[in-house]
Amino acid sequence: MATQASRRSKPNILVTGTPGTGKTTTSSALADATQLRHICIGDLVKEKNLHDGWDDELDCYIINEDLVCDELENMMEVGGNIVDYHGCDFFPERWFDIVVVLQTENSVLYDRLTKRGYSGSKLSNNLECEIFQVLLEEAKSSYSEDIVKPLNSNTIDEISSNVDTLTTWVHNWQTNV
Ligand code: DAT
């Protein structure tokens, strides 16, 4: 980590978790608090056409991981980014100084996803993804375990406390570079 950190003066943060756990809300508040840049991969894929078409079955774009990584490489090298995505195993490991995995209780997540219009297999697949802690396992197998930080994200108070914790982490990181 020391060698990677020495190449950038600001850290890169990955915020991951099952859809609906609060990645975008948390990342956006954290960007406001720290002046780091929030990159929502879902929006970037749409804006820059970094996909291979639409998947009717999964009801989402088929993300082209190589195009996404090429698009981000220069910004990640400079540092100062908060990357928000519901997957984490295709980014280069060297990009991130901390990997935050947001977690939400199932009944809470159910309400958020149904409000978002998810139903049928899209709803059940995402709930199962959370029950089986798929993103936490993916993060642990893709990054050094000491930079993987699971955080509960059930309430507004937890968003505030997560943003406070991460803001302090960013300031400490920058002081220690
Ligand atoms: P994601 O980016 O992980 O898909 P989001 O930030 O879009 O999630 O949040 C989904 C919805 O849930 C949105 O209406 C805001 C709300 N929400 C997210 N995290 C929350 C939390 N910790 N407490 C209360 N509401 C939350």
Coordinates of C-alpha atoms and ligand atoms in Angstrom, one line a residue:
M1 CA 0.0 0.0 0.0
A2 CA 2.8 2.4 0.8
T3 CA 4.2 2.2 -2.7
Q4 CA 0.8 2.6 -4.3
A5 CA 0.0 5.5 -2.0
S6 CA 3.2 7.3 -2.8
R7 CA 2.2 7.6 -6.4
R8 CA -1.0 9.6 -5.6
S9 CA -1.6 12.5 -3.2
K10 CA -5.3 11.6 -2.7
P11 CA -6.7 8.2 -2.0
N12 CA -9.1 6.2 -4.2
I13 CA -12.1 4.6 -2.5
L14 CA -14.3 1.9 -3.8
V15 CA -17.8 1.8 -2.5
T16 CA -19.5 -1.5 -3.3
G17 CA -22.5 -3.5 -2.2
T18 CA -25.7 -5.0 -3.5
P19 CA -28.0 -2.6 -5.4
G20 CA -30.0 -0.5 -2.9
T21 CA -27.5 -0.7 0.0
G22 CA -26.8 3.1 -0.4
K23 CA -23.7 3.3 -2.5
T24 CA -24.7 6.3 -4.5
T25 CA -26.2 8.2 -1.5
T26 CA -23.1 7.5 0.6
S27 CA -20.6 8.2 -2.2
S28 CA -22.3 11.5 -3.0
A29 CA -22.3 12.7 0.6
L30 CA -18.7 11.6 1.0
A31 CA -17.7 13.5 -2.1
D32 CA -19.4 16.6 -0.7
A33 CA -17.5 16.2 2.6
T34 CA -14.1 15.4 1.1
Q35 CA -14.0 17.2 -2.3
L36 CA -13.1 13.8 -3.8
R37 CA -14.7 13.0 -7.2
H38 CA -17.7 10.6 -7.2
I39 CA -17.7 8.2 -10.1
C40 CA -21.0 6.2 -10.5
I41 CA -20.0 3.4 -12.8
G42 CA -23.6 2.8 -13.9
D43 CA -24.0 6.4 -15.1
L44 CA -20.5 6.4 -16.7
V45 CA -21.4 3.2 -18.7
K46 CA -24.5 4.8 -20.0
E47 CA -23.0 8.2 -20.8
K48 CA -19.9 6.9 -22.6
N49 CA -21.5 3.7 -24.0
L50 CA -19.1 1.4 -22.2
H51 CA -21.3 -1.6 -22.7
D52 CA -22.1 -4.4 -25.2
G53 CA -25.8 -3.7 -25.4
W54 CA -28.8 -4.4 -23.1
D55 CA -29.4 -7.6 -21.2
D56 CA -33.2 -8.3 -21.4
E57 CA -33.1 -11.0 -18.9
L58 CA -31.1 -9.1 -16.2
D59 CA -32.7 -5.8 -17.3
C60 CA -29.5 -3.9 -17.3
Y61 CA -26.6 -2.9 -19.7
I62 CA -23.9 -5.6 -20.3
I63 CA -21.0 -3.7 -19.0
N64 CA -17.7 -3.8 -20.9
E65 CA -15.2 -4.1 -18.1
D66 CA -12.2 -3.4 -20.3
L67 CA -13.6 -0.2 -21.7
V68 CA -14.6 0.9 -18.1
C69 CA -11.0 0.2 -16.8
D70 CA -9.5 2.0 -19.8
E71 CA -11.7 5.0 -19.3
L72 CA -10.8 5.3 -15.6
E73 CA -7.1 4.5 -15.7
N74 CA -5.7 8.0 -15.9
M75 CA -8.0 9.4 -13.2
M76 CA -7.2 6.5 -10.9
E77 CA -3.5 7.1 -11.3
V78 CA -3.9 10.7 -10.1
G79 CA -6.1 9.6 -7.2
G80 CA -9.0 11.4 -5.4
N81 CA -11.8 9.2 -6.7
I82 CA -14.8 7.5 -5.0
V83 CA -15.9 4.7 -7.3
D84 CA -19.4 3.4 -6.8
Y85 CA -20.4 0.0 -8.3
H86 CA -22.2 -3.2 -7.4
G87 CA -19.2 -5.3 -8.4
C88 CA -15.6 -5.1 -7.6
D89 CA -13.6 -8.0 -9.0
F90 CA -12.6 -6.5 -12.4
F91 CA -10.9 -3.3 -11.3
P92 CA -7.1 -3.5 -10.9
E93 CA -6.3 -4.2 -7.2
R94 CA -3.6 -1.4 -7.2
W95 CA -6.3 1.3 -7.8
F96 CA -7.9 1.3 -4.3
D97 CA -6.7 2.3 -0.9
I98 CA -9.9 1.2 0.8
V99 CA -12.8 -1.0 -0.3
V100 CA -16.1 -0.2 1.5
V101 CA -18.8 -2.8 1.4
L102 CA -22.2 -1.5 2.4
Q103 CA -24.6 -4.0 4.0
T104 CA -28.3 -3.7 4.6
E105 CA -30.8 -6.0 6.5
N106 CA -33.0 -7.9 4.2
S107 CA -36.4 -6.5 5.2
V108 CA -35.0 -2.9 4.7
L109 CA -33.4 -3.8 1.4
Y110 CA -36.6 -5.5 0.2
D111 CA -38.5 -2.2 0.8
R112 CA -35.9 -0.1 -1.0
L113 CA -35.8 -2.4 -4.0
T114 CA -39.6 -2.8 -4.4
K115 CA -39.8 1.0 -4.2
R116 CA -37.3 1.2 -7.0
G117 CA -39.6 -1.1 -9.1
Y118 CA -37.7 -4.3 -8.8
S119 CA -39.8 -7.5 -8.8
G120 CA -39.6 -11.2 -9.7
S121 CA -36.2 -12.6 -10.3
K122 CA -34.4 -9.2 -10.3
L123 CA -35.7 -8.6 -6.8
S124 CA -35.0 -12.1 -5.5
N125 CA -31.5 -12.3 -7.1
N126 CA -30.5 -9.1 -5.4
L127 CA -31.9 -10.1 -2.0
E128 CA -30.0 -13.4 -2.3
C129 CA -26.9 -11.5 -3.2
E130 CA -27.2 -9.6 0.1
I131 CA -28.1 -12.7 2.2
F132 CA -25.1 -14.6 0.9
Q133 CA -22.8 -11.6 1.3
V134 CA -21.7 -12.0 -2.3
L135 CA -20.1 -8.5 -2.5
L136 CA -18.2 -8.9 0.8
E137 CA -16.8 -12.3 -0.4
E138 CA -15.9 -10.8 -3.8
A139 CA -14.2 -7.8 -2.1
K140 CA -12.2 -10.1 0.2
S141 CA -11.1 -12.3 -2.6
S142 CA -10.1 -9.4 -4.9
Y143 CA -8.3 -7.1 -2.4
S144 CA -6.1 -7.4 0.6
E145 CA -8.5 -8.1 3.6
D146 CA -7.0 -5.3 5.6
I147 CA -8.4 -2.7 3.3
V148 CA -11.9 -4.2 3.0
K149 CA -14.3 -2.4 5.3
P150 CA -17.9 -3.6 5.8
L151 CA -20.3 -0.9 7.0
N152 CA -24.0 -1.2 8.0
S153 CA -26.3 0.9 5.9
N154 CA -29.8 0.6 7.3
T155 CA -30.7 4.0 8.4
I156 CA -30.0 7.7 7.7
D157 CA -28.0 7.9 10.9
E158 CA -25.8 5.1 9.7
I159 CA -25.2 7.0 6.4
S160 CA -24.0 10.0 8.5
S161 CA -21.8 8.0 10.7
N162 CA -20.3 6.1 7.7
V163 CA -19.6 9.4 5.9
D164 CA -18.0 10.8 9.1
T165 CA -15.8 7.6 9.6
L166 CA -14.7 7.7 5.9
T167 CA -14.1 11.5 6.0
T168 CA -11.8 11.0 9.0
W169 CA -10.1 8.1 7.1
V170 CA -9.5 10.4 4.1
H171 CA -8.0 13.2 6.2
N172 CA -5.7 10.7 8.0
W173 CA -4.6 9.1 4.7
Q174 CA -3.7 12.5 3.2
T175 CA -1.8 13.5 6.3
N176 CA 0.2 10.3 6.3
V177 CA 1.2 10.4 2.6
Ligands
DAT1 P1 -27.3 2.0 -4.4 O1 -26.5 3.1 -5.0 O2 -26.5 1.1 -3.5 O3 -28.1 1.2 -5.4 P2 -28.9 4.2 -3.4 O4 -27.9 5.1 -2.7 O5 -29.4 4.5 -4.7 O6 -28.3 2.7 -3.4 O7 -30.1 4.1 -2.3 C1 -31.3 3.4 -2.6 C2 -32.4 4.1 -1.9 O8 -32.3 3.8 -0.5 C3 -32.4 5.6 -2.0 O9 -33.8 5.9 -2.1 C4 -31.8 6.1 -0.7 C5 -32.1 5.0 0.2 N1 -31.1 4.7 1.2 C6 -29.8 4.3 0.9 N2 -29.1 4.0 2.0 C7 -29.9 4.3 3.0 C8 -29.7 4.3 4.5 N3 -28.6 3.9 5.0 N4 -30.8 4.7 5.2 C9 -31.9 5.1 4.7 N5 -32.2 5.1 3.3 C10 -31.2 4.8 2.5

